[in-house]
Amino acid sequence: MTAHTTTPPEIGGIGHSLKRVEDARLIEGQGNFLDDISLPGMLYMALVRSPVAHARINGIDIEAAMAVDGVLAVVTGELMAAHNLAWMPTLSGDTQAVLATDKVRYQGQEVAAVIATDPYIAADGAELVDVDYDVLPAVVTPQQSLDPDTVVIRDEKEGQTDNLAYEWECGDDAATAEAFARADRVVSIQTHYPRSHPAPLETCGIVADVNPVTGQATIYMTSQAPHAHRTLFAMVAGLPEQNIRIISPDIGGGFGNKVPIYPGYVVATAASLVIGKPVKWVETRTGNLISTGFGRDYHMSGELALTDEGRILGLRVDVLSDQGAFYSDAQPSRYRAGLFHVVTGSYDFPAAHITCRGAFTNKAPGGVAYRCSFRITEASYLIERLVQTAAYELGIDPADLRFRNFIQPEQFPYETPTGFVYDSGDYPTALRKALDAVGYEQLREEQAEARAQGRLIGIGIAHFTEAVGAGPAHTYDIAGLKMIDSAELRVHPTGKAILKLGVKTQGQGHETTFAQIVAEQLGIPAYDIKVEHGDTDHTPYGLGTYASRSTPVGGAATAVVARKLADKARHIAAHLLEAAVEDIEMAAGKLHVKGSPDQAVTIQDVALAAYTNLPEGMEYGLEDVTYYNPPNLTFPYGSYIVVVEVDPDTGVWKVERMVALDDCGVRINPMIVEGQIHGGLTEGFAMSSMQWITFDEDGNCIGSNFMDYLVPTAWETPRFELLETVVPSPHHPIGAKGVGESATVGSPAAYVNAVVDALAHLGVRNIDMPVLPDRVWEAIDSAAS
Amino acid sequence: MEVTVNVNGTDHTADVEPRKLLVDHIRTVVGLTGTHIGCDTTSCGVCTVLLDGAPVKSCTVLAVQADGRSVTTVEGLKSGGELHPVQTAFSDEHGLQCGFCTPAMMLVGAALLEQNPDPSDEEIRWAISGNLCRCTGYMNIVKSIRAAAEAKATAAAGADS
């Protein structure tokens, strides 16, 4: 696929599949990940975690641990409480225990920390910390949790008399009731989007280095949001913000897991502050899976009101979310269920009403946006499963039902019944193109023939719309911090440049793509532009990388700051060429007088002049900074089609085709975009087929390691066929929308719809994720009986 | 106890605790941090190194077991200042994103190509099925190893002619 470009390959602006700058160090083992950092005199921390889900702590005996040669300190909740740090705020306005004082409320909760001279010794010490627990009954489902007779989990919380974490509603109840009253048909579905874990291959970690003399706190941290974390550290720990420097080094995958501030970070920093030496803490895999930010765990009931002709009139949704012991969704503070209200999806209908309740349970807290923009994955899944169900109930082809209800291209900007204003799109073209690519009509015929032979073929469609790039300051903040982002650009006298970003890559390739954005605007070759990010002392402020916000917000800031410099460059060029500014044209790194292409200077000439030869009164230098407050979110979308064959005897299903059409607006680096989509499609496959965090009746986490928590290998992962359309975002400076999460958001419904479609003629309407073979087999079996 | 491990062609002798894992030995004693740690249960494979040429997960090998043996890590893939074909191919084919699993994937790929210079996609997928990647969805990793096989074959043909 040839992307549209306006610059030659040697400049490498937008649309070029440039090889990545970051690869050079990573393919030679010269990356600098958190655990690679070693400082003189560094100490090591190991956490003591609760083995039980719910218990009162009667006492903690640290004597044996302290007796280990090399153990320097054992930190307990009591000690943290003495510094007013036993509890910390969450990103959803709740509080979370740093180290448990009164009770433990989930298995894996942090109870104590051992500081030692060696990581093996720290682990030895942690084994020897003796905690006396008085075990309490565990509450492991949100339904059980909200039963009035259930014990109050958060009894430490003033005014908390039940296990309700939050209540939230959105939309128009009356209008929705009216839509249902005039509906010919009502179709409903109940489904659980199971708890999943982002499980980046690098776990979370920190090296906290607080200088006892200067008070300077240099904190290396696996952080997707270093600037926000600096401010939160200042607010929570009371450290002066100018003395806090967060450095987020190379990150081995984030996927939302590295957005929250975890207890380990706080304890390691406090320990370094008290001891006066650097303290390193690197989470174990089990620690990562059982205690840090999970995603999903939404119990959803959805109802669609329809006419007999298949027009959707209204949508009603009720959600019960399992929040674990602390309500700590990383989400904009205005919305208690993230952006779940994008649940109306890609369809044009007038009324929707959504109610959400969250319940505390004896499970790990989290609710992070796992490769998703704040609960959009759950929303997209529900509407696409509902539409599929409606198609069966109405006897209308699932593709056709979507065409009948799509928002039409001419309706954009389109305001949804829950208040989003979708920026742009052409849904019918996207779905048609995907259907043609997969050979949909013929596949339906093949499916019918296969059924006649007793074979089970399924074709699953999902057409998703995301809402990403949070977001406009009037609506979006996290913990009070507006969700703007920034870029600072300096062009040096030799025409090379450095771009400093508020966002932070975790593998998305920012060091390449953001340079391409500058190359497009200024004509400086992308490889002549160094991109710096992740160090709060050296980059301008921003809220970080998650919710697909880097390109929509940070990318926009980059384009705008580069345009500011382009404007100054024109003025300098006019001076050098002795022409009027209005007559200076700029393309691909050359600035020339209109109509006289030979009367030209290069951007490199201009860069030198910026420091040596300026027009009268102009300030020296060629640099600027932009803080970008996006006017709206962006709304990427796509049409995904999955073909599966299900073995009727075993319930095992295999993906035969996966065709994914994405429209993410303008593609900066098509190679990187496609890589992101491959990854997202794989995570969607993971959640739909195998990946889940579950618990036994005592609250023991089943899925505490990679032998029990299955993530797909190359062997199981399907092959993908990618397609694209490009409808630019009208409000983004370069028309880009963001793509990192689209495939994770859109694909689970396509996989599940495919398996259900294979069994639809048997009357099967739903199988919850993960769609394990035994669940499929049971669905077939109960349909038969 | 004293062990001598040859890492990337150089002998490293050190006094190590018997319980010390090879991965920790490589990272902290030998001081090469391109070998990563991801899971503690021999599942993710990011700690893969070549022990006497064969891929092993170095979180499940004790340093003492490597005494007198040779280890190749990602830092040893390059030879004579030239990148190994798998390294070039991973960059050319966008076989990496965050780069955390990459050293291990490349080592497995390199070892596979020693055994099987012309592997099919299926054979590559099987070879790397002990190594997890959370970013790429594997397609471009498979493509990278295929491309490396082709580059090696082309180079060999060039050398023969």
Tab-separated table of N, CA and C in Angstrom, chain A residues 19-20 22-24 26-31 33 35-36 118 120-121 124 197-203 250-253 255 280 284-286 370-371 506-508 671-672 674-676 678-680 682-683 686 691 705-707 709 711-715 717-720, chain B residues 17 19-22 24-25 27-28 33-41 43-44 46 74-75 77-78 83 86-88 90-103 106 121-126 128-140 142:
chain	number	residue	atom	x	y	z
A	19	LYS	N	12.567	3.299	8.769
A	19	LYS	CA	13.018	2.352	9.799
A	19	LYS	C	13.202	3.102	11.104
A	20	ARG	N	12.996	2.396	12.201
A	20	ARG	CA	12.941	3.099	13.484
A	20	ARG	C	14.332	3.454	14.029
A	22	GLU	N	14.953	3.921	17.173
A	22	GLU	CA	15.204	3.237	18.446
A	22	GLU	C	15.748	1.818	18.260
A	23	ASP	N	15.594	1.280	17.042
A	23	ASP	CA	16.031	-0.106	16.831
A	23	ASP	C	17.528	-0.290	17.052
A	24	ALA	N	18.307	0.719	16.654
A	24	ALA	CA	19.767	0.548	16.678
A	24	ALA	C	20.237	0.085	18.047
A	26	LEU	N	18.281	-1.198	20.491
A	26	LEU	CA	17.546	-2.357	21.008
A	26	LEU	C	18.016	-3.671	20.383
A	27	ILE	N	18.432	-3.648	19.129
A	27	ILE	CA	18.880	-4.906	18.507
A	27	ILE	C	20.297	-5.281	18.937
A	28	GLU	N	20.965	-4.371	19.616
A	28	GLU	CA	22.305	-4.718	20.097
A	28	GLU	C	22.342	-4.906	21.607
A	29	GLY	N	21.165	-4.989	22.212
A	29	GLY	CA	21.140	-5.187	23.665
A	29	GLY	C	21.597	-3.953	24.430
A	30	GLN	N	21.487	-2.785	23.788
A	30	GLN	CA	21.952	-1.553	24.434
A	30	GLN	C	20.790	-0.670	24.885
A	31	GLY	N	19.599	-1.257	24.979
A	31	GLY	CA	18.496	-0.515	25.572
A	31	GLY	C	18.820	-0.223	27.024
A	33	PHE	N	16.701	-0.331	30.109
A	33	PHE	CA	15.450	-0.581	30.826
A	33	PHE	C	15.685	-0.378	32.327
A	35	ASP	N	15.564	-2.145	35.014
A	35	ASP	CA	16.415	-3.061	35.783
A	35	ASP	C	17.875	-2.997	35.339
A	36	ASP	N	18.143	-2.317	34.237
A	36	ASP	CA	19.529	-2.175	33.777
A	36	ASP	C	20.249	-1.054	34.529
A	118	ASP	N	21.442	-6.781	48.637
A	118	ASP	CA	21.466	-7.653	47.462
A	118	ASP	C	20.033	-8.127	47.221
A	120	TYR	N	18.863	-10.994	46.267
A	120	TYR	CA	18.598	-12.330	46.811
A	120	TYR	C	18.384	-12.232	48.325
A	121	ILE	N	19.188	-11.381	48.964
A	121	ILE	CA	19.048	-11.231	50.419
A	121	ILE	C	17.721	-10.549	50.760
A	124	ASP	N	15.220	-13.190	50.652
A	124	ASP	CA	15.351	-14.039	51.854
A	124	ASP	C	14.663	-13.379	53.039
A	197	HIS	N	-5.180	-8.903	32.350
A	197	HIS	CA	-4.028	-8.150	32.832
A	197	HIS	C	-3.137	-7.782	31.658
A	198	PRO	N	-2.695	-6.525	31.590
A	198	PRO	CA	-1.883	-6.096	30.446
A	198	PRO	C	-0.581	-6.888	30.315
A	199	ALA	N	0.000	-7.282	31.453
A	199	ALA	CA	1.197	-8.130	31.466
A	199	ALA	C	2.264	-7.723	30.454
A	200	PRO	N	2.747	-6.491	30.532
A	200	PRO	CA	3.907	-6.168	29.696
A	200	PRO	C	5.061	-7.086	30.082
A	201	LEU	N	5.928	-7.411	29.132
A	201	LEU	CA	6.981	-8.391	29.469
A	201	LEU	C	7.966	-7.853	30.494
A	202	GLU	N	8.135	-6.542	30.518
A	202	GLU	CA	8.907	-5.950	31.614
A	202	GLU	C	7.915	-5.608	32.724
A	203	THR	N	8.185	-6.065	33.935
A	203	THR	CA	7.305	-5.728	35.055
A	203	THR	C	7.591	-4.290	35.501
A	250	ASP	N	13.896	3.302	28.829
A	250	ASP	CA	13.216	2.421	27.877
A	250	ASP	C	12.203	1.579	28.647
A	251	ILE	N	11.045	1.431	28.081
A	251	ILE	CA	9.986	0.694	28.772
A	251	ILE	C	9.636	-0.550	27.968
A	252	GLY	N	9.616	-1.672	28.667
A	252	GLY	CA	9.346	-2.947	28.009
A	252	GLY	C	7.867	-3.243	27.914
A	253	GLY	N	7.138	-2.340	27.288
A	253	GLY	CA	5.687	-2.492	27.156
A	253	GLY	C	4.968	-1.888	28.338
A	255	PHE	N	0.946	-0.745	28.035
A	255	PHE	CA	-0.454	-1.177	27.828
A	255	PHE	C	-1.360	-0.732	28.969
A	280	LYS	N	16.444	0.117	44.758
A	280	LYS	CA	15.814	-0.453	43.559
A	280	LYS	C	14.750	-1.473	43.954
A	284	THR	N	8.278	-8.824	40.828
A	284	THR	CA	8.289	-10.169	40.244
A	284	THR	C	7.107	-10.277	39.274
A	285	ARG	N	7.125	-11.285	38.444
A	285	ARG	CA	5.976	-11.481	37.542
A	285	ARG	C	4.709	-11.750	38.337
A	286	THR	N	4.841	-12.546	39.379
A	286	THR	CA	3.646	-12.822	40.181
A	286	THR	C	3.138	-11.542	40.828
A	370	TYR	N	-6.404	-0.882	29.754
A	370	TYR	CA	-5.508	-1.879	29.165
A	370	TYR	C	-5.590	-1.778	27.647
A	371	ARG	N	-4.587	-1.164	27.094
A	371	ARG	CA	-4.499	-0.915	25.655
A	371	ARG	C	-5.831	-0.412	25.097
A	506	GLN	N	6.482	3.558	24.823
A	506	GLN	CA	6.735	2.248	25.453
A	506	GLN	C	6.920	1.207	24.367
A	507	GLY	N	7.338	1.666	23.191
A	507	GLY	CA	7.527	0.759	22.067
A	507	GLY	C	6.814	1.234	20.815
A	508	GLN	N	6.105	2.357	20.940
A	508	GLN	CA	5.309	2.844	19.804
A	508	GLN	C	6.146	3.518	18.734
A	671	MET	N	4.433	1.607	8.322
A	671	MET	CA	5.021	0.379	8.869
A	671	MET	C	4.728	0.264	10.364
A	672	ILE	N	4.907	1.367	11.058
A	672	ILE	CA	4.676	1.350	12.504
A	672	ILE	C	3.183	1.190	12.809
A	674	GLU	N	1.003	-0.418	11.054
A	674	GLU	CA	0.631	-1.825	10.849
A	674	GLU	C	1.154	-2.699	11.988
A	675	GLY	N	2.341	-2.387	12.475
A	675	GLY	CA	2.872	-3.133	13.618
A	675	GLY	C	1.991	-2.988	14.841
A	676	GLN	N	1.501	-1.775	15.056
A	676	GLN	CA	0.604	-1.539	16.190
A	676	GLN	C	-0.682	-2.353	16.033
A	678	HIS	N	-1.091	-5.157	14.301
A	678	HIS	CA	-0.786	-6.580	14.554
A	678	HIS	C	-0.830	-6.877	16.055
A	679	GLY	N	-0.171	-6.014	16.826
A	679	GLY	CA	-0.102	-6.241	18.270
A	679	GLY	C	-1.471	-6.191	18.918
A	680	GLY	N	-2.266	-5.224	18.502
A	680	GLY	CA	-3.603	-5.082	19.080
A	680	GLY	C	-4.509	-6.246	18.721
A	682	THR	N	-3.588	-9.175	18.235
A	682	THR	CA	-3.131	-10.316	19.028
A	682	THR	C	-3.659	-10.221	20.463
A	683	GLU	N	-3.658	-9.025	21.013
A	683	GLU	CA	-4.199	-8.897	22.368
A	683	GLU	C	-5.711	-9.122	22.382
A	686	ALA	N	-6.043	-12.695	22.367
A	686	ALA	CA	-5.684	-13.205	23.691
A	686	ALA	C	-6.882	-13.138	24.641
A	691	GLN	N	-6.880	-15.387	27.741
A	691	GLN	CA	-6.275	-14.570	28.772
A	691	GLN	C	-7.310	-14.127	29.806
A	705	ASN	N	0.870	-16.346	37.336
A	705	ASN	CA	2.141	-16.508	36.638
A	705	ASN	C	1.829	-16.911	35.196
A	706	PHE	N	2.851	-16.925	34.367
A	706	PHE	CA	2.621	-17.188	32.943
A	706	PHE	C	2.360	-18.661	32.628
A	707	MET	N	2.332	-19.501	33.650
A	707	MET	CA	1.896	-20.880	33.399
A	707	MET	C	0.383	-20.995	33.570
A	709	TYR	N	-1.634	-17.904	33.705
A	709	TYR	CA	-2.199	-16.782	32.957
A	709	TYR	C	-1.653	-16.885	31.545
A	711	VAL	N	-0.948	-16.211	27.803
A	711	VAL	CA	-0.916	-15.203	26.747
A	711	VAL	C	-0.434	-15.919	25.484
A	712	PRO	N	-0.905	-15.487	24.343
A	712	PRO	CA	-0.631	-16.268	23.139
A	712	PRO	C	0.831	-16.237	22.701
A	713	THR	N	1.289	-17.367	22.227
A	713	THR	CA	2.615	-17.455	21.618
A	713	THR	C	2.442	-17.330	20.104
A	714	ALA	N	3.557	-17.369	19.416
A	714	ALA	CA	3.515	-17.309	17.948
A	714	ALA	C	2.728	-18.487	17.374
A	715	TRP	N	2.695	-19.582	18.130
A	715	TRP	CA	2.061	-20.796	17.624
A	715	TRP	C	0.554	-20.644	17.506
A	717	THR	N	-1.144	-17.655	17.660
A	717	THR	CA	-1.598	-16.360	17.139
A	717	THR	C	-1.959	-16.447	15.656
A	718	PRO	N	-3.139	-15.919	15.297
A	718	PRO	CA	-3.551	-15.973	13.894
A	718	PRO	C	-2.694	-15.056	13.014
A	719	ARG	N	-2.828	-15.255	11.717
A	719	ARG	CA	-2.231	-14.337	10.740
A	719	ARG	C	-3.274	-13.282	10.408
A	720	PHE	N	-2.797	-12.085	10.107
A	720	PHE	CA	-3.717	-10.969	9.894
A	720	PHE	C	-3.570	-10.400	8.491
B	17	GLU	N	27.583	-17.443	44.348
B	17	GLU	CA	26.743	-18.265	45.229
B	17	GLU	C	26.163	-19.402	44.391
B	19	ARG	N	23.364	-20.660	44.390
B	19	ARG	CA	21.964	-20.452	43.965
B	19	ARG	C	21.808	-19.373	42.901
B	20	LYS	N	22.870	-18.731	42.551
B	20	LYS	CA	22.752	-17.593	41.616
B	20	LYS	C	22.340	-18.064	40.228
B	21	LEU	N	21.322	-17.435	39.713
B	21	LEU	CA	20.836	-17.796	38.379
B	21	LEU	C	21.783	-17.257	37.317
B	22	LEU	N	21.874	-17.995	36.233
B	22	LEU	CA	22.766	-17.564	35.153
B	22	LEU	C	22.381	-16.169	34.656
B	24	ASP	N	21.107	-13.693	36.254
B	24	ASP	CA	21.608	-12.664	37.172
B	24	ASP	C	23.124	-12.539	37.061
B	25	HIS	N	23.769	-13.684	36.876
B	25	HIS	CA	25.223	-13.674	36.726
B	25	HIS	C	25.616	-12.848	35.493
B	27	ARG	N	23.874	-10.565	33.970
B	27	ARG	CA	23.475	-9.158	34.073
B	27	ARG	C	24.317	-8.379	35.078
B	28	THR	N	24.574	-9.009	36.230
B	28	THR	CA	25.192	-8.212	37.294
B	28	THR	C	26.685	-8.483	37.466
B	33	THR	N	23.568	-6.272	30.072
B	33	THR	CA	22.155	-6.159	30.448
B	33	THR	C	21.188	-6.360	29.280
B	34	GLY	N	21.713	-6.799	28.147
B	34	GLY	CA	20.804	-7.068	27.025
B	34	GLY	C	19.952	-8.310	27.228
B	35	THR	N	20.350	-9.162	28.165
B	35	THR	CA	19.555	-10.342	28.517
B	35	THR	C	18.577	-9.914	29.609
B	36	HIS	N	17.295	-10.090	29.367
B	36	HIS	CA	16.288	-9.526	30.274
B	36	HIS	C	15.635	-10.588	31.145
B	37	ILE	N	14.842	-10.110	32.110
B	37	ILE	CA	14.100	-11.000	32.999
B	37	ILE	C	12.630	-10.611	32.907
B	38	GLY	N	11.770	-11.605	32.676
B	38	GLY	CA	10.369	-11.242	32.504
B	38	GLY	C	9.370	-12.026	33.317
B	39	CYS	N	9.761	-13.206	33.866
B	39	CYS	CA	8.664	-13.967	34.473
B	39	CYS	C	9.003	-14.828	35.685
B	40	ASP	N	10.152	-15.278	35.897
B	40	ASP	CA	10.534	-16.150	37.023
B	40	ASP	C	10.094	-17.614	36.860
B	41	THR	N	9.365	-17.945	35.810
B	41	THR	CA	8.854	-19.316	35.715
B	41	THR	C	9.216	-20.003	34.397
B	43	SER	N	8.754	-19.124	31.472
B	43	SER	CA	7.652	-19.084	30.514
B	43	SER	C	7.860	-18.072	29.397
B	44	CYS	N	8.390	-16.903	29.734
B	44	CYS	CA	8.347	-15.808	28.752
B	44	CYS	C	9.514	-15.823	27.800
B	46	VAL	N	12.350	-14.160	27.736
B	46	VAL	CA	13.154	-12.968	27.430
B	46	VAL	C	14.593	-13.096	27.940
B	74	VAL	N	22.957	-11.407	23.390
B	74	VAL	CA	22.691	-10.486	22.275
B	74	VAL	C	23.910	-9.626	21.965
B	75	GLU	N	24.676	-9.311	22.994
B	75	GLU	CA	25.851	-8.463	22.765
B	75	GLU	C	26.909	-9.190	21.942
B	77	LEU	N	26.133	-11.186	19.295
B	77	LEU	CA	25.619	-11.565	17.970
B	77	LEU	C	26.430	-10.949	16.836
B	78	LYS	N	26.854	-9.728	17.079
B	78	LYS	CA	27.634	-9.012	16.070
B	78	LYS	C	28.971	-9.721	15.897
B	83	LEU	N	26.670	-6.386	12.004
B	83	LEU	CA	25.471	-6.938	12.633
B	83	LEU	C	25.199	-8.329	12.074
B	86	VAL	N	20.139	-11.530	11.519
B	86	VAL	CA	18.854	-11.412	12.230
B	86	VAL	C	18.690	-10.008	12.811
B	87	GLN	N	19.785	-9.421	13.229
B	87	GLN	CA	19.679	-8.058	13.786
B	87	GLN	C	19.233	-7.069	12.715
B	88	THR	N	19.866	-7.151	11.561
B	88	THR	CA	19.491	-6.269	10.454
B	88	THR	C	18.038	-6.509	10.065
B	90	PHE	N	15.535	-7.746	11.826
B	90	PHE	CA	14.543	-7.277	12.799
B	90	PHE	C	14.263	-5.784	12.623
B	91	SER	N	15.299	-5.029	12.329
B	91	SER	CA	15.076	-3.600	12.103
B	91	SER	C	14.389	-3.362	10.751
B	92	ASP	N	14.856	-4.046	9.718
B	92	ASP	CA	14.281	-3.847	8.375
B	92	ASP	C	12.806	-4.224	8.315
B	93	GLU	N	12.447	-5.286	9.001
B	93	GLU	CA	11.081	-5.818	8.888
B	93	GLU	C	10.195	-5.386	10.056
B	94	HIS	N	10.659	-4.467	10.863
B	94	HIS	CA	9.902	-3.974	12.021
B	94	HIS	C	9.510	-5.139	12.938
B	95	GLY	N	10.509	-5.952	13.244
B	95	GLY	CA	10.268	-7.115	14.104
B	95	GLY	C	10.311	-6.808	15.582
B	96	LEU	N	10.430	-5.529	15.910
B	96	LEU	CA	10.456	-5.193	17.340
B	96	LEU	C	9.707	-3.899	17.582
B	97	GLN	N	9.139	-3.799	18.767
B	97	GLN	CA	8.507	-2.539	19.176
B	97	GLN	C	9.164	-2.045	20.459
B	98	CYS	N	8.766	-2.594	21.621
B	98	CYS	CA	9.410	-2.103	22.847
B	98	CYS	C	10.832	-2.628	22.971
B	99	GLY	N	11.127	-3.749	22.339
B	99	GLY	CA	12.493	-4.265	22.321
B	99	GLY	C	12.861	-5.144	23.498
B	100	PHE	N	11.911	-5.416	24.376
B	100	PHE	CA	12.258	-6.180	25.583
B	100	PHE	C	12.449	-7.667	25.271
B	101	CYS	N	11.631	-8.208	24.392
B	101	CYS	CA	11.768	-9.634	24.031
B	101	CYS	C	12.771	-9.840	22.918
B	102	THR	N	13.198	-8.734	22.298
B	102	THR	CA	13.950	-8.799	21.036
B	102	THR	C	15.285	-9.545	21.116
B	103	PRO	N	16.124	-9.272	22.125
B	103	PRO	CA	17.388	-10.001	22.168
B	103	PRO	C	17.173	-11.515	22.141
B	106	MET	N	15.913	-12.772	18.729
B	106	MET	CA	16.970	-12.802	17.713
B	106	MET	C	17.907	-13.981	17.939
B	121	ASP	N	7.548	-20.648	7.592
B	121	ASP	CA	6.925	-19.806	8.611
B	121	ASP	C	6.476	-20.648	9.809
B	122	GLU	N	5.947	-21.831	9.510
B	122	GLU	CA	5.489	-22.704	10.595
B	122	GLU	C	6.658	-23.119	11.493
B	123	GLU	N	7.750	-23.453	10.864
B	123	GLU	CA	8.935	-23.869	11.634
B	123	GLU	C	9.467	-22.711	12.480
B	124	ILE	N	9.398	-21.514	11.926
B	124	ILE	CA	9.844	-20.345	12.711
B	124	ILE	C	8.909	-20.138	13.903
B	125	ARG	N	7.610	-20.219	13.637
B	125	ARG	CA	6.641	-20.026	14.726
B	125	ARG	C	6.847	-21.059	15.832
B	126	TRP	N	7.140	-22.272	15.425
B	126	TRP	CA	7.366	-23.317	16.439
B	126	TRP	C	8.642	-22.999	17.236
B	128	ILE	N	10.025	-20.168	17.905
B	128	ILE	CA	9.922	-19.033	18.834
B	128	ILE	C	8.741	-19.180	19.795
B	129	SER	N	8.108	-20.346	19.818
B	129	SER	CA	6.901	-20.483	20.645
B	129	SER	C	7.216	-20.547	22.138
B	130	GLY	N	8.477	-20.617	22.488
B	130	GLY	CA	8.837	-20.504	23.903
B	130	GLY	C	9.165	-19.090	24.314
B	131	ASN	N	8.961	-18.169	23.406
B	131	ASN	CA	9.288	-16.768	23.677
B	131	ASN	C	8.059	-15.911	23.455
B	132	LEU	N	7.703	-15.150	24.473
B	132	LEU	CA	6.516	-14.305	24.350
B	132	LEU	C	6.890	-12.918	23.833
B	133	CYS	N	5.950	-12.349	23.095
B	133	CYS	CA	6.043	-10.947	22.709
B	133	CYS	C	4.656	-10.362	22.922
B	134	ARG	N	4.581	-9.178	23.525
B	134	ARG	CA	3.277	-8.568	23.781
B	134	ARG	C	2.990	-7.405	22.829
B	135	CYS	N	3.977	-7.015	22.040
B	135	CYS	CA	3.783	-5.830	21.195
B	135	CYS	C	3.459	-6.160	19.746
B	136	THR	N	4.159	-7.122	19.172
B	136	THR	CA	4.180	-7.215	17.700
B	136	THR	C	3.158	-8.156	17.098
B	137	GLY	N	2.606	-9.062	17.893
B	137	GLY	CA	1.725	-10.062	17.301
B	137	GLY	C	2.468	-11.083	16.447
B	138	TYR	N	3.781	-11.070	16.559
B	138	TYR	CA	4.676	-12.083	15.980
B	138	TYR	C	4.835	-12.030	14.459
B	139	MET	N	3.881	-11.449	13.737
B	139	MET	CA	3.954	-11.546	12.266
B	139	MET	C	5.280	-11.021	11.737
B	140	ASN	N	5.677	-9.848	12.248
B	140	ASN	CA	6.916	-9.261	11.732
B	140	ASN	C	8.161	-9.936	12.302
B	142	VAL	N	8.332	-13.250	12.612
B	142	VAL	CA	8.463	-14.377	11.669
B	142	VAL	C	9.079	-13.877	10.362
